XYZ file of C-alpha atoms in Angstrom:
221
model
C 110.183 105.004 111.697
C 108.572 108.405 111.898
C 110.160 111.369 110.237
C 112.620 113.294 112.382
C 112.199 116.398 110.235
C 110.137 119.381 111.289
C 107.255 118.300 109.083
C 105.170 115.476 110.557
C 104.638 112.109 108.945
C 101.206 111.885 107.308
C 98.718 109.014 107.368
C 95.574 108.923 105.238
C 93.295 106.366 106.880
C 90.244 104.584 105.544
C 91.600 103.997 102.048
C 89.242 101.632 100.218
C 89.720 102.203 96.481
C 92.645 102.342 94.035
C 91.714 105.955 93.247
C 91.963 107.004 96.893
C 95.231 105.134 97.269
C 96.719 106.789 94.201
C 95.617 110.208 95.468
C 97.353 109.607 98.803
C 100.524 108.446 97.082
C 100.470 111.405 94.680
C 100.186 113.723 97.707
C 103.226 111.975 99.243
C 101.454 110.548 102.273
C 103.868 108.482 104.365
C 101.227 105.953 105.396
C 97.822 104.800 104.216
C 95.394 103.029 106.516
C 93.191 100.032 105.736
C 90.285 99.489 108.126
C 89.424 95.938 109.183
C 86.290 96.651 111.227
C 82.930 95.557 109.854
C 80.921 98.427 111.357
C 83.004 101.069 109.592
C 81.936 102.544 106.230
C 85.650 102.292 105.380
C 85.912 98.568 106.068
C 87.793 96.596 103.391
C 87.559 92.920 102.513
C 90.664 90.767 102.512
C 90.458 90.606 98.741
C 90.401 94.396 98.380
C 93.075 94.752 101.052
C 95.349 92.421 99.099
C 94.834 94.459 95.936
C 95.498 97.740 97.735
C 98.512 96.370 99.574
C 100.049 95.185 96.316
C 99.354 98.545 94.681
C 100.944 100.389 97.610
C 104.045 98.207 97.881
C 107.213 100.265 97.625
C 105.237 103.498 97.277
C 103.897 104.115 100.792
C 103.612 102.222 104.094
C 100.417 100.281 104.818
C 98.798 100.395 108.259
C 96.048 97.966 109.247
C 93.470 99.284 111.728
C 91.788 96.777 114.071
C 89.258 97.065 116.896
C 89.561 94.312 119.520
C 90.282 91.823 116.738
C 91.103 88.140 117.126
C 94.607 86.894 116.360
C 93.320 85.106 113.262
C 91.763 88.302 111.904
C 94.991 90.221 112.334
C 97.043 87.395 110.826
C 94.852 87.203 107.724
C 95.093 90.946 107.156
C 98.854 91.097 107.766
C 99.382 88.429 105.126
C 96.806 89.637 102.592
C 97.758 93.337 102.619
C 101.421 92.907 103.508
C 100.986 95.327 106.379
C 103.880 97.436 107.605
C 102.162 98.551 110.823
C 99.363 97.253 113.066
C 97.110 99.932 114.611
C 94.839 98.998 117.510
C 91.794 101.153 118.078
C 89.803 99.218 120.688
C 90.198 98.410 124.369
C 93.394 96.439 123.919
C 95.556 96.167 127.055
C 99.308 96.769 127.190
C 99.717 92.996 127.371
C 97.683 92.556 124.195
C 99.722 95.222 122.419
C 102.999 93.575 123.419
C 101.730 90.128 122.383
C 100.776 91.246 118.884
C 104.026 93.124 118.476
C 106.013 90.001 119.333
C 103.781 87.663 117.354
C 103.938 89.521 114.050
C 107.255 91.330 114.337
C 105.659 94.592 113.196
C 105.400 98.024 114.821
C 102.165 98.400 116.786
C 100.422 101.724 117.232
C 97.796 102.095 119.955
C 95.044 104.682 119.639
C 93.845 106.276 122.878
C 90.620 108.249 123.154
C 91.022 111.647 124.773
C 88.531 113.908 126.504
C 90.451 114.818 129.682
C 93.920 115.068 131.189
C 93.334 111.701 132.839
C 92.898 110.114 129.421
C 96.266 111.495 128.325
C 97.886 110.258 131.529
C 96.655 106.745 130.747
C 99.099 106.633 127.838
C 101.956 106.075 130.281
C 100.680 102.567 131.012
C 100.911 101.502 127.398
C 103.936 103.494 126.261
C 106.336 100.633 126.934
C 104.372 98.180 124.818
C 103.394 100.307 121.806
C 105.724 101.787 119.206
C 103.506 104.862 118.956
C 100.580 106.333 120.870
C 97.898 107.865 118.656
C 95.817 110.406 120.544
C 92.289 110.554 119.119
C 89.045 112.231 120.136
C 86.807 110.197 122.413
C 83.669 108.965 120.655
C 80.271 109.717 122.219
C 78.904 107.043 124.530
C 77.135 104.354 122.536
C 78.791 105.228 119.222
C 79.351 102.307 116.843
C 82.740 103.615 115.751
C 85.728 104.428 117.983
C 87.090 106.942 115.475
C 86.612 108.491 112.061
C 83.787 110.663 113.381
C 85.310 114.060 112.688
C 85.509 114.985 116.373
C 88.277 117.238 117.720
C 89.584 117.198 121.283
C 91.396 119.933 123.187
C 94.970 119.716 121.902
C 96.246 121.603 124.933
C 95.593 118.427 126.951
C 98.610 116.834 125.290
C 100.880 119.060 127.357
C 100.178 116.586 130.174
C 101.779 113.659 128.326
C 105.035 112.552 129.930
C 105.482 109.137 128.338
C 108.568 107.999 126.481
C 106.802 106.553 123.413
C 106.462 108.685 120.281
C 102.966 109.943 119.645
C 100.732 111.104 116.831
C 97.547 113.118 116.514
C 94.147 112.125 115.124
C 90.577 113.245 115.655
C 88.791 115.750 113.472
C 91.827 116.815 111.486
C 91.166 118.406 108.100
C 92.905 120.559 105.497
C 91.579 123.594 107.389
C 93.017 122.843 110.831
C 95.990 120.507 110.348
C 98.598 123.270 110.102
C 97.379 124.787 113.357
C 97.400 121.332 114.969
C 100.993 120.705 113.931
C 102.174 124.085 115.183
C 100.327 123.879 118.493
C 101.174 120.301 119.429
C 104.478 119.555 117.714
C 103.122 116.148 116.739
C 105.362 113.908 114.656
C 102.436 112.245 112.853
C 99.000 113.406 111.714
C 96.262 110.892 110.921
C 93.147 111.844 108.945
C 90.122 109.956 107.659
C 86.759 111.736 107.527
C 88.472 115.108 107.110
C 89.490 114.248 103.547
C 86.131 112.814 102.478
C 83.108 114.245 100.700
C 80.875 111.454 102.092
C 81.470 108.713 104.699
C 84.114 106.421 103.257
C 84.469 108.399 100.003
C 87.878 110.060 99.778
C 88.349 113.347 97.913
C 91.629 113.721 96.014
C 91.695 117.501 96.326
C 91.201 117.364 100.090
C 93.927 114.731 100.411
C 96.288 116.935 98.420
C 95.450 120.018 100.505
C 95.766 118.139 103.784
C 99.210 116.779 102.948
C 100.446 120.139 101.681
C 99.163 122.030 104.720
C 100.609 119.498 107.159
C 103.974 119.444 105.420
C 104.308 123.232 105.255
C 102.799 124.097 108.646
C 106.081 125.280 110.112
C 106.587 127.639 107.198
C 103.364 129.558 107.832
């Protein structure tokens, strides 16, 4: 469950090393994300995912990120990393979301790419199937990755969302803009990946610490 306090829940995505995991835990991140998508510089093997999942157990929640993955791929990752949440970042339909939710008995988050009010309106179709809608910036046409590109969308577009499902915010968040994002949108979850890196896939402990602090104290500024 997401926090009901003023401060949003925090997810550090693209964790691939014990050092990055420990930095996220030390900064009191509520969730860490493991990427199971071969094209991503943050992709983790099942062996590494198992190690990270064991290290995270009881200390933070583990989210597995998938892009149009097969059932077998999801099942292997759920078991290996002891996932707490499944996050879908591809073109999965509401039916696919509901199927995975029922099959694995885990919360399912669905990322939606946003560039217009119409994109936000599309969330209504999936709100009944997903436990959380994650609004992310739309990747450029032809991009290999659906997210983690450091792109920001117009947060004012979220005023058009009328769905019943809880929602979170991703897309170009960083220590520099997360407080403003929280204040402007009222999001209950912030999700960051490239914004806390010093190179693609290489997490920076200081940026993780700053991001979590700025997100958590946004309402106090």
